[in-house]
Coordinates of C-alpha atoms in Angstrom, one line a residue:
Chain A
X1 CA 21.3 -22.6 88.8
X2 CA 19.6 -25.9 88.5
X3 CA 20.7 -27.3 85.2
X4 CA 17.2 -28.7 84.2
X5 CA 15.7 -25.3 85.0
X6 CA 18.3 -23.5 82.9
X7 CA 17.5 -25.8 80.0
X8 CA 13.8 -25.4 80.4
X9 CA 14.1 -21.6 80.5
X10 CA 16.3 -21.6 77.5
X11 CA 13.7 -23.6 75.7
X12 CA 11.0 -21.4 76.6
X13 CA 12.9 -18.5 75.4
X14 CA 13.7 -20.0 72.1
X15 CA 10.1 -21.1 71.6
X16 CA 8.8 -17.5 72.3
X17 CA 11.4 -16.1 69.8
X18 CA 10.6 -17.9 66.5
X19 CA 13.9 -18.9 64.9
X20 CA 14.9 -16.7 62.0
X21 CA 17.5 -19.1 60.8
X22 CA 17.5 -23.0 61.4
X23 CA 20.0 -25.5 60.4
X24 CA 18.5 -29.0 60.0
X25 CA 21.2 -31.7 59.8
X26 CA 23.4 -29.7 57.4
X27 CA 26.4 -31.4 56.0
X28 CA 28.7 -30.3 53.3
X29 CA 31.4 -32.4 51.7
X30 CA 33.5 -30.8 49.0
X31 CA 34.0 -32.5 45.7
X32 CA 37.5 -33.5 46.8
X33 CA 36.1 -35.3 49.6
X34 CA 37.0 -32.7 52.3
X35 CA 34.3 -32.5 55.0
X36 CA 33.2 -28.8 55.5
X37 CA 30.3 -29.4 57.8
X38 CA 29.0 -32.4 59.5
X39 CA 25.4 -32.7 60.7
X40 CA 24.9 -29.1 62.0
X41 CA 21.6 -28.8 63.7
X42 CA 20.6 -25.7 65.6
X43 CA 18.5 -22.6 65.4
X44 CA 19.0 -18.9 65.8
X45 CA 16.2 -16.8 67.2
X46 CA 15.4 -13.4 65.8
X47 CA 17.3 -10.6 67.2
X48 CA 20.1 -12.8 68.6
X49 CA 23.8 -11.7 68.6
X50 CA 25.5 -15.0 67.8
X51 CA 29.2 -15.4 67.8
X52 CA 30.7 -18.5 66.0
X53 CA 34.2 -19.4 67.3
X54 CA 36.5 -22.1 66.1
X55 CA 39.9 -22.6 64.6
X56 CA 40.7 -21.6 60.9
X57 CA 39.3 -24.3 58.7
X58 CA 36.7 -25.5 61.3
X59 CA 34.0 -24.6 58.9
X60 CA 32.9 -21.1 60.2
X61 CA 32.9 -19.4 56.9
X62 CA 31.2 -22.3 55.2
X63 CA 28.5 -22.4 57.7
X64 CA 27.9 -18.7 57.4
X65 CA 27.8 -18.9 53.6
X66 CA 25.1 -21.6 53.6
X67 CA 22.7 -19.0 55.0
X68 CA 22.8 -16.8 51.9
X69 CA 23.5 -19.8 49.5
X70 CA 27.1 -18.5 48.6
X71 CA 27.9 -22.2 49.5
X72 CA 25.6 -25.1 48.7
X73 CA 24.9 -27.9 51.2
X74 CA 25.2 -31.5 50.4
X75 CA 22.8 -32.7 52.9
X76 CA 20.1 -31.3 55.1
X77 CA 18.5 -27.8 54.8
X78 CA 18.9 -24.4 55.9
X79 CA 15.7 -22.4 56.7
X80 CA 15.6 -18.5 56.7
X81 CA 12.4 -17.2 58.1
X82 CA 10.9 -20.7 57.6
X83 CA 11.7 -21.0 54.0
X84 CA 14.2 -23.5 52.7
X85 CA 17.0 -21.7 51.1
X86 CA 17.6 -24.4 48.6
X87 CA 14.3 -23.5 46.9
X88 CA 15.5 -20.1 45.8
X89 CA 16.7 -19.5 42.3
X90 CA 17.7 -16.6 40.1
X91 CA 15.7 -13.6 41.0
X92 CA 14.2 -15.1 44.2
X93 CA 17.7 -16.1 45.2
X94 CA 18.8 -12.5 44.9
X95 CA 15.9 -11.2 47.0
X96 CA 16.9 -13.7 49.7
X97 CA 20.4 -12.3 49.6
X98 CA 19.0 -8.9 49.8
X99 CA 17.6 -9.6 53.2
X100 CA 20.9 -10.9 54.4
X101 CA 23.7 -8.4 54.8
X102 CA 27.4 -9.6 54.7
X103 CA 30.5 -8.2 56.0
X104 CA 34.0 -9.6 55.2
X105 CA 37.4 -9.8 56.6
X106 CA 39.0 -8.0 53.7
X107 CA 36.1 -5.5 53.4
X108 CA 35.7 -6.3 49.8
X109 CA 35.0 -2.6 48.7
X110 CA 35.5 -1.6 45.1
X111 CA 38.9 0.2 45.6
X112 CA 38.8 2.5 42.7
X113 CA 35.3 3.7 43.2
X114 CA 34.1 6.3 45.5
X115 CA 32.6 5.6 49.0
X116 CA 29.3 6.9 47.7
X117 CA 29.3 4.4 44.8
X118 CA 30.4 1.6 47.1
X119 CA 27.5 2.3 49.5
X120 CA 25.0 2.7 46.6
X121 CA 26.1 -0.6 45.3
X122 CA 24.5 -2.2 48.4
X123 CA 21.1 -1.1 46.9
X124 CA 21.3 -2.5 43.5
X125 CA 19.0 -5.5 44.1
X126 CA 16.1 -3.1 44.5
X127 CA 16.6 -2.0 40.9
X128 CA 16.3 -3.6 37.6
X129 CA 19.8 -4.3 36.1
X130 CA 19.6 -1.6 33.5
X131 CA 18.8 1.1 36.1
X132 CA 21.8 -0.2 38.3
X133 CA 24.1 -0.1 35.4
X134 CA 23.1 3.4 34.3
X135 CA 23.4 4.6 38.0
X136 CA 19.7 5.7 38.1
X137 CA 19.2 5.6 41.8
X138 CA 16.2 7.5 43.3
X139 CA 16.7 10.7 45.5
X140 CA 15.7 8.8 48.5
X141 CA 18.3 6.2 48.0
X142 CA 21.0 8.8 47.5
X143 CA 19.7 10.3 50.8
X144 CA 19.8 6.9 52.3
X145 CA 23.6 6.7 51.5
X146 CA 24.1 9.7 53.7
X147 CA 21.9 8.3 56.5
X148 CA 23.7 4.9 56.4
X149 CA 27.1 6.6 56.3
X150 CA 26.0 8.7 59.2
X151 CA 25.3 5.7 61.3
X152 CA 28.8 4.5 61.0
X153 CA 30.4 8.0 61.3
X154 CA 31.7 8.1 57.8
X155 CA 29.7 10.8 56.1
X156 CA 32.6 13.2 55.6
X157 CA 34.3 10.7 53.5
X158 CA 31.4 10.2 51.0
X159 CA 33.4 11.5 48.0
X160 CA 36.7 9.8 48.9
X161 CA 37.9 6.8 47.0
X162 CA 37.7 3.6 49.0
X163 CA 41.4 2.8 48.8
X164 CA 42.3 6.1 50.4
X165 CA 40.6 5.0 53.6
X166 CA 42.2 3.1 56.6
X167 CA 41.0 -0.5 57.3
X168 CA 38.7 0.4 60.0
X169 CA 37.1 3.2 57.8
X170 CA 36.8 0.7 55.0
X171 CA 35.0 -1.7 57.2
X172 CA 32.6 1.0 58.4
X173 CA 31.8 1.8 54.7
X174 CA 31.1 -1.9 54.1
X175 CA 28.6 -1.9 57.0
X176 CA 27.0 1.2 55.4
X177 CA 26.7 -0.6 52.2
X178 CA 25.1 -3.5 54.0
X179 CA 22.6 -1.1 55.7
X180 CA 21.5 -0.1 52.2
X181 CA 20.0 -3.5 51.7
X182 CA 17.6 -3.0 54.8
X183 CA 18.8 -6.5 55.9
X184 CA 17.2 -8.5 58.6
X185 CA 20.2 -10.6 59.2
X186 CA 23.9 -9.5 59.2
X187 CA 26.6 -12.0 58.5
X188 CA 30.1 -10.9 59.6
X189 CA 32.9 -13.3 58.5
X190 CA 35.9 -12.5 60.8
X191 CA 35.1 -8.6 60.5
X192 CA 38.0 -7.5 62.7
X193 CA 40.8 -9.9 61.6
X194 CA 42.5 -7.1 59.6
X195 CA 42.0 -4.5 62.2
X196 CA 43.8 -3.0 65.2
X197 CA 42.3 -3.2 68.7
X198 CA 41.0 0.3 68.7
X199 CA 39.1 0.0 65.4
X200 CA 38.1 -3.5 66.3
X201 CA 36.0 -2.0 69.2
X202 CA 34.5 0.6 66.9
X203 CA 33.4 -2.0 64.4
X204 CA 32.0 -4.5 67.0
X205 CA 30.2 -1.7 68.8
X206 CA 28.5 -0.7 65.6
X207 CA 27.4 -4.3 65.1
X208 CA 26.1 -4.4 68.6
X209 CA 24.1 -1.2 68.1
X210 CA 22.6 -2.6 64.9
X211 CA 21.7 -5.6 66.9
X212 CA 20.1 -3.7 69.9
X213 CA 18.6 -0.6 68.1
X214 CA 17.4 -2.1 64.8
X215 CA 16.7 -5.7 66.2
X216 CA 18.9 -7.2 63.4
X217 CA 20.0 -10.7 63.9
X218 CA 23.8 -10.7 63.8
X219 CA 26.1 -13.6 63.3
X220 CA 29.8 -13.1 63.7
X221 CA 32.7 -15.4 63.1
X222 CA 35.5 -14.5 65.5
X223 CA 38.9 -15.9 66.6
X224 CA 39.0 -13.9 69.8
X225 CA 37.5 -15.4 72.7
X226 CA 37.6 -12.2 74.7
X227 CA 35.6 -10.4 72.1
X228 CA 33.1 -13.2 71.8
X229 CA 32.5 -13.1 75.5
X230 CA 32.1 -9.3 75.4
X231 CA 29.6 -9.0 72.7
X232 CA 27.7 -12.3 72.2
X233 CA 24.3 -13.3 73.5
X234 CA 25.3 -16.9 72.8
X235 CA 28.3 -18.7 71.6
X236 CA 28.6 -21.7 69.3
X237 CA 31.9 -23.5 68.6
X238 CA 32.9 -25.5 65.5
X239 CA 35.6 -27.9 65.2
X240 CA 36.3 -29.9 62.0
X241 CA 32.9 -28.9 60.7
X242 CA 31.0 -30.2 63.8
X243 CA 29.1 -28.1 66.3
X244 CA 30.9 -28.9 69.5
X245 CA 29.7 -26.1 71.7
X246 CA 26.4 -24.1 72.1
X247 CA 25.7 -22.1 75.3
X248 CA 24.0 -18.8 76.1
X249 CA 26.6 -16.2 77.3
X250 CA 25.4 -16.5 80.9
X251 CA 26.6 -20.2 80.9
X252 CA 29.8 -19.7 79.0
X253 CA 33.0 -20.2 81.0
X254 CA 36.6 -19.6 80.0
X255 CA 37.5 -23.2 80.3
X256 CA 34.8 -24.3 77.8
X257 CA 36.0 -21.9 75.2
X258 CA 39.7 -23.0 75.6
X259 CA 38.5 -26.4 74.9
X260 CA 37.1 -25.5 71.5
X261 CA 40.6 -24.3 70.5
X262 CA 42.5 -27.3 71.7
X263 CA 43.9 -29.4 69.0
X264 CA 42.0 -32.5 68.2
Chain B
X1 CA 82.8 -21.6 58.9
X2 CA 79.7 -19.9 59.9
X3 CA 77.8 -21.5 56.9
X4 CA 78.5 -25.0 58.0
X5 CA 74.7 -25.5 58.6
X6 CA 74.0 -24.9 54.8
X7 CA 73.6 -28.0 52.7
X8 CA 76.2 -28.5 50.1
X9 CA 75.4 -27.6 46.4
X10 CA 75.3 -30.4 44.1
X11 CA 77.8 -31.0 41.3
X12 CA 75.3 -29.8 38.7
X13 CA 74.6 -26.6 40.6
X14 CA 78.2 -25.8 41.3
X15 CA 79.2 -26.0 37.6
X16 CA 76.2 -24.4 36.2
X17 CA 75.6 -27.4 34.0
X18 CA 72.1 -26.4 33.1
X19 CA 73.0 -22.8 32.0
X20 CA 75.8 -24.0 29.9
X21 CA 73.8 -26.7 28.5
X22 CA 70.9 -24.6 27.3
X23 CA 73.3 -22.1 25.8
X24 CA 75.2 -24.8 23.7
X25 CA 71.8 -26.2 22.7
X26 CA 70.6 -22.7 21.5
X27 CA 73.8 -22.0 19.5
X28 CA 73.6 -25.5 17.8
X29 CA 69.9 -24.9 16.8
X30 CA 70.8 -21.4 15.3
X31 CA 73.7 -22.9 13.2
X32 CA 71.5 -25.8 12.2
X33 CA 68.6 -23.6 11.1
X34 CA 70.8 -21.3 9.1
X35 CA 72.5 -24.3 7.4
X36 CA 69.1 -25.9 6.4
X37 CA 67.5 -22.7 5.3
X38 CA 70.7 -21.5 3.4
X39 CA 70.7 -18.2 5.0
X40 CA 74.0 -16.7 4.2
X41 CA 75.1 -14.0 6.7
X42 CA 78.0 -13.0 4.4
X43 CA 75.5 -11.9 1.8
X44 CA 74.3 -9.1 4.2
X45 CA 77.8 -7.7 4.4
X46 CA 78.7 -8.1 0.8
X47 CA 75.5 -6.3 -0.4
X48 CA 76.1 -3.3 2.1
X49 CA 77.0 -1.1 -0.8
X50 CA 73.4 -1.5 -2.4
X51 CA 72.2 -0.3 1.1
X52 CA 74.5 2.6 1.0
X53 CA 73.4 3.4 -2.6
X54 CA 69.7 3.4 -1.5
X55 CA 70.5 5.6 1.3
X56 CA 72.2 8.1 -1.0
X57 CA 69.3 8.2 -3.3
X58 CA 67.0 8.9 -0.4
X59 CA 69.1 11.5 1.0
X60 CA 67.4 14.1 -1.1
X61 CA 63.9 14.1 0.2
X62 CA 61.4 16.0 -2.2
X63 CA 59.7 18.0 0.5
X64 CA 57.0 19.2 -1.8
X65 CA 55.6 15.6 -1.7
X66 CA 54.7 16.4 1.9
X67 CA 51.5 18.1 0.9
X68 CA 50.4 15.1 -1.0
X69 CA 50.7 12.5 1.8
X70 CA 49.3 14.7 4.7
X71 CA 45.8 13.4 3.8
X72 CA 46.7 9.7 3.4
X73 CA 48.7 9.9 6.7
X74 CA 45.6 11.2 8.5
X75 CA 43.5 8.4 6.8
X76 CA 46.1 5.9 8.2
X77 CA 45.6 7.2 11.7
X78 CA 41.9 7.2 11.3
X79 CA 41.9 3.7 10.0
X80 CA 43.9 2.6 13.0
X81 CA 41.5 4.3 15.4
X82 CA 38.5 2.9 13.8
X83 CA 39.8 -0.6 13.5
X84 CA 41.1 -0.7 17.0
X85 CA 37.8 0.6 18.4
X86 CA 35.6 -1.8 16.5
X87 CA 37.9 -4.6 17.4
X88 CA 37.8 -3.6 21.2
X89 CA 34.0 -3.3 21.4
X90 CA 33.7 -6.9 20.0
X91 CA 36.5 -8.2 22.2
X92 CA 35.0 -7.0 25.5
X93 CA 32.1 -9.6 25.7
X94 CA 34.3 -12.3 24.3
X95 CA 37.1 -11.5 26.9
X96 CA 34.4 -11.6 29.8
X97 CA 33.4 -15.0 28.5
X98 CA 36.9 -16.5 28.3
X99 CA 37.7 -15.4 31.8
X100 CA 37.9 -18.5 34.0
X101 CA 36.9 -16.6 37.2
X102 CA 33.7 -15.2 35.7
X103 CA 32.5 -18.1 33.6
X104 CA 32.5 -21.5 35.3
X105 CA 31.0 -23.4 32.3
X106 CA 34.1 -25.2 30.9
X107 CA 32.4 -25.8 27.5
X108 CA 31.4 -22.2 26.9
X109 CA 34.8 -21.0 28.0
X110 CA 36.6 -23.6 25.9
X111 CA 34.7 -22.7 22.8
X112 CA 35.0 -19.0 23.3
X113 CA 38.9 -19.4 23.7
X114 CA 39.0 -21.6 20.6
X115 CA 37.4 -18.9 18.5
X116 CA 39.9 -16.4 19.9
X117 CA 42.8 -18.6 19.1
X118 CA 41.6 -19.2 15.6
X119 CA 41.3 -15.4 15.0
X120 CA 44.7 -14.9 16.4
X121 CA 46.3 -17.3 14.1
X122 CA 45.2 -15.4 11.0
X123 CA 48.1 -13.1 10.0
X124 CA 47.0 -9.4 9.4
X125 CA 48.7 -9.4 5.8
X126 CA 46.6 -12.5 4.9
X127 CA 43.4 -10.8 6.2
X128 CA 44.2 -7.6 4.3
X129 CA 44.9 -9.5 1.1
X130 CA 41.4 -11.2 1.5
X131 CA 39.5 -8.2 2.4
X132 CA 41.0 -6.2 -0.5
X133 CA 39.9 -9.0 -2.7
X134 CA 36.3 -8.7 -1.2
X135 CA 35.9 -4.9 -0.8
X136 CA 38.3 -3.7 -3.4
X137 CA 41.2 -1.3 -2.9
X138 CA 40.6 1.3 -0.2
X139 CA 40.4 1.9 3.5
X140 CA 37.4 -0.3 4.2
X141 CA 39.5 -3.4 3.8
X142 CA 42.1 -1.9 6.0
X143 CA 39.7 -1.0 8.8
X144 CA 38.1 -4.5 8.8
X145 CA 41.6 -6.1 8.8
X146 CA 42.7 -4.0 11.7
X147 CA 39.4 -4.6 13.6
X148 CA 39.9 -8.4 13.4
X149 CA 43.5 -8.2 14.2
X150 CA 42.7 -6.0 17.3
X151 CA 39.8 -8.2 18.3
X152 CA 42.2 -11.2 18.5
X153 CA 44.8 -9.4 20.4
X154 CA 42.7 -7.4 22.8
X155 CA 40.5 -10.1 23.8
X156 CA 43.3 -12.2 24.9
X157 CA 45.1 -9.3 26.7
X158 CA 41.8 -8.4 28.4
X159 CA 40.8 -11.8 29.6
X160 CA 44.2 -12.3 31.1
X161 CA 43.7 -9.0 33.1
X162 CA 40.2 -10.1 34.1
X163 CA 41.7 -13.4 35.6
X164 CA 43.9 -11.4 37.8
X165 CA 41.4 -9.2 39.6
X166 CA 40.5 -9.3 43.2
X167 CA 37.4 -11.6 43.7
X168 CA 36.4 -10.0 47.0
X169 CA 34.3 -7.3 45.6
X170 CA 32.6 -9.8 43.4
X171 CA 31.7 -11.8 46.5
X172 CA 30.4 -8.8 48.1
X173 CA 28.2 -7.9 45.2
X174 CA 26.8 -11.3 44.9
X175 CA 26.0 -11.3 48.6
X176 CA 24.1 -8.1 48.1
X177 CA 21.8 -9.8 45.5
X178 CA 23.2 -8.2 42.4
X179 CA 22.6 -9.7 39.0
X180 CA 25.5 -11.0 36.9
X181 CA 25.7 -7.9 34.7
X182 CA 25.4 -5.7 37.7
X183 CA 28.2 -7.5 39.4
X184 CA 30.4 -7.2 36.2
X185 CA 29.6 -3.4 36.1
X186 CA 30.3 -2.7 39.7
X187 CA 32.9 -5.1 40.7
X188 CA 34.8 -6.1 37.7
X189 CA 35.0 -3.0 35.3
X190 CA 36.4 -0.5 37.9
X191 CA 39.2 -3.0 38.7
X192 CA 40.2 -3.5 34.9
X193 CA 39.3 -0.1 33.3
X194 CA 42.8 1.4 33.6
X195 CA 44.4 -1.7 32.1
X196 CA 41.9 -1.9 29.4
X197 CA 42.6 1.6 28.2
X198 CA 46.3 0.9 28.4
X199 CA 46.0 -2.1 26.2
X200 CA 43.7 -0.3 23.9
X201 CA 46.4 2.4 23.4
X202 CA 49.0 -0.1 22.9
X203 CA 47.1 -1.9 20.3
X204 CA 46.4 1.4 18.7
X205 CA 50.1 2.0 18.5
X206 CA 50.6 -1.3 16.7
X207 CA 47.8 -0.7 14.4
X208 CA 49.2 2.7 13.3
X209 CA 52.3 0.9 12.3
X210 CA 50.6 -2.0 10.8
X211 CA 48.2 0.1 8.7
X212 CA 51.3 1.6 6.9
X213 CA 52.1 -2.0 5.7
X214 CA 48.5 -2.8 5.0
X215 CA 48.3 0.0 2.6
X216 CA 51.0 -1.7 0.6
X217 CA 48.4 -4.4 -0.2
X218 CA 46.0 -1.7 -1.3
X219 CA 44.1 -1.5 2.0
X220 CA 44.2 2.4 2.1
X221 CA 46.3 4.9 3.9
X222 CA 49.9 6.0 3.4
X223 CA 51.1 2.5 2.4
X224 CA 49.5 3.0 -1.0
X225 CA 51.8 5.9 -1.6
X226 CA 54.8 4.1 -0.2
X227 CA 54.3 1.4 -2.8
X228 CA 53.7 3.8 -5.6
X229 CA 56.9 5.9 -4.9
X230 CA 59.0 2.7 -4.7
X231 CA 57.6 1.3 -7.9
X232 CA 58.4 4.7 -9.7
X233 CA 61.9 4.6 -8.1
X234 CA 61.0 8.0 -6.7
X235 CA 63.3 7.6 -3.7
X236 CA 63.0 11.3 -2.8
X237 CA 59.3 10.8 -2.1
X238 CA 59.9 7.4 -0.3
X239 CA 62.2 9.2 2.0
X240 CA 59.6 11.8 2.8
X241 CA 57.0 9.2 3.4
X242 CA 59.2 7.2 5.7
X243 CA 60.2 10.2 7.7
X244 CA 56.7 11.4 8.1
X245 CA 55.5 8.0 9.2
X246 CA 58.3 7.9 11.8
X247 CA 57.2 11.2 13.1
X248 CA 53.5 10.2 13.3
X249 CA 54.4 6.9 14.9
X250 CA 56.6 8.7 17.4
X251 CA 53.9 11.1 18.3
X252 CA 51.3 8.4 18.7
X253 CA 53.7 6.3 20.8
X254 CA 54.6 9.5 23.0
X255 CA 50.9 10.2 23.6
X256 CA 49.9 6.6 24.4
X257 CA 52.9 6.1 26.7
X258 CA 52.1 9.3 28.5
X259 CA 48.4 8.3 29.0
X260 CA 49.3 4.8 30.1
X261 CA 51.7 6.3 32.7
X262 CA 49.1 8.6 34.0
X263 CA 46.4 5.8 34.1
X264 CA 48.5 3.1 35.9

C-alpha cells in the first residue's frame, strides 16, 4: 500500500476515534538520575488493544503506571478522557483509578482471603471507607461478584482461598476483581509472565474478549513478540525509556519487532 | 586434583583466625567484668548449703494454703490478659505508623519510633513502683504497668512484621482506588493477622510471668502473697505458691504454643 495513503488512513481513523489516553511529551527522571521515560508522545484511541513491547527496564511498567498515577511524571502530561491526570488529588484521584483496572504479573491477590473477598475488594472505591471496612456491600454488588467470576469461568471457586488456586486461576480472579470497578481502561503489566503457555492463552483470550465485547481499551505490556502479533491492534516499542516503534498491526513485520529487542 | 580451579584460601581463613580471635576476646571480657564487679563465683558454691537448707524447708508444702491463693492466681492471669489487651490496642496504630513501607513521611515515622524506643527503655519494675505510688497497692497499678510494657514490646514486634509483608496486594488496592484505611484493612491486616495473634500470645505468656513479680511491689496478684509468705518465713506456703505459679505458667505456655502452631 502507498505509504502516504496508509498514514492518511491511520490519521483519519484516529481522528474519528477520540483518544481515551494521550501522552504529551512525557518524561520521567528518577531522583537518583535514572531516566525512566524520555519525551513520550502518542495517543491511544478508545477501544484499542495496544501492546507495549520492550526489554526489561525499558520503561514499560513506568509508562503504564503514569496513566493511573501510580507513578508521577517529571515533565509533560498524561491525559485520560481529555483530563490531565496530574490535576487529580485525594478523592478525585481515587475515582480516576476506579475507571482504570490494573492487572499484575504476580496477580497481587490477598492470599489469605477468599476469592469472594478478593473480588469484592475491587468495588471498595464505590463505598465510603467505613462501609468497605465493615464489609457492608449491597446485594447487587455481591451478585456482581458472581457475574464477574462467571465471565472468567471461576464461579465455582468463589469460597476458596486465593492461595489455593493455580497461577492462571489467580490471574482470572484478578481480572474479575478489576471488572468490579466497571473500568473503561484495563492496564495489564506482563499479565502472563508467570504463567504456562496454556493458561497464557486463556488469560489473553479473556482480555481480548473484554476488548471486543465490552469495548474496553486494553493496554498490555508483553515480552513475547508472537503474542503481541496475535492479539494486538497496534504495537508500540520502548527502548531505554524512548518510544522507538509505533505501528498498527497490519504494518508490523517480524524484522521490526526483532529490532526493538536488539541491544543498544 | 579436581579442585584445581578453586581459588586458594587465605592464611586467615585457613587457620580460622577470626573465630579464635573473637572467642579469646569474649573470654577476656568475661574475666575482666567479673574482676571489676567483684563477682566471686566461689561464693556460689560455698553457699550451696544455704540453698539446700531452703529447699528442705520448702519441701513440706502446706497444701491447705492452696485455697487461699486460687483467687490471687486468677487475678494474676486477669491482670496479664487485661494489660496485654490494652497495650495491644494502643500498639496497633503506633505500629502501623512506624512501618517504613506504609508511612513514607520520615519525620512522622522517626517521631513515632522515638516514642516507642523511649517506652521500651522503661523497666517494668520501675513502672510498677511508680504506679503503685500513684494508684496505691492493688491490681490497677499492675494492669497499667503491664499495658505499657506490652505496648512497647508489641508495637516493635508488630511493625517489624508489617515491614516484611508482600507489597503487591497494596499496589493492587491502590490501583483500585481504595483509601488508605481500606488498603490497610484489605491488603495489610490479612497478611499479618496470624503473626499479630502469635505475638499477642507470646506477650501474654511473658506478662503472666512478669505479673507474679510485679505483685512483689504491691501491684496485685499472686506476688503479694509470695512476698508475704517469704517475710513470714512461711516456706511451706512459699512452696505452694511457687508450684501453683509454675503450673499456671506451664498451662498458659502450652495453650499459647498450641494456638501459635495452629495459626502459623
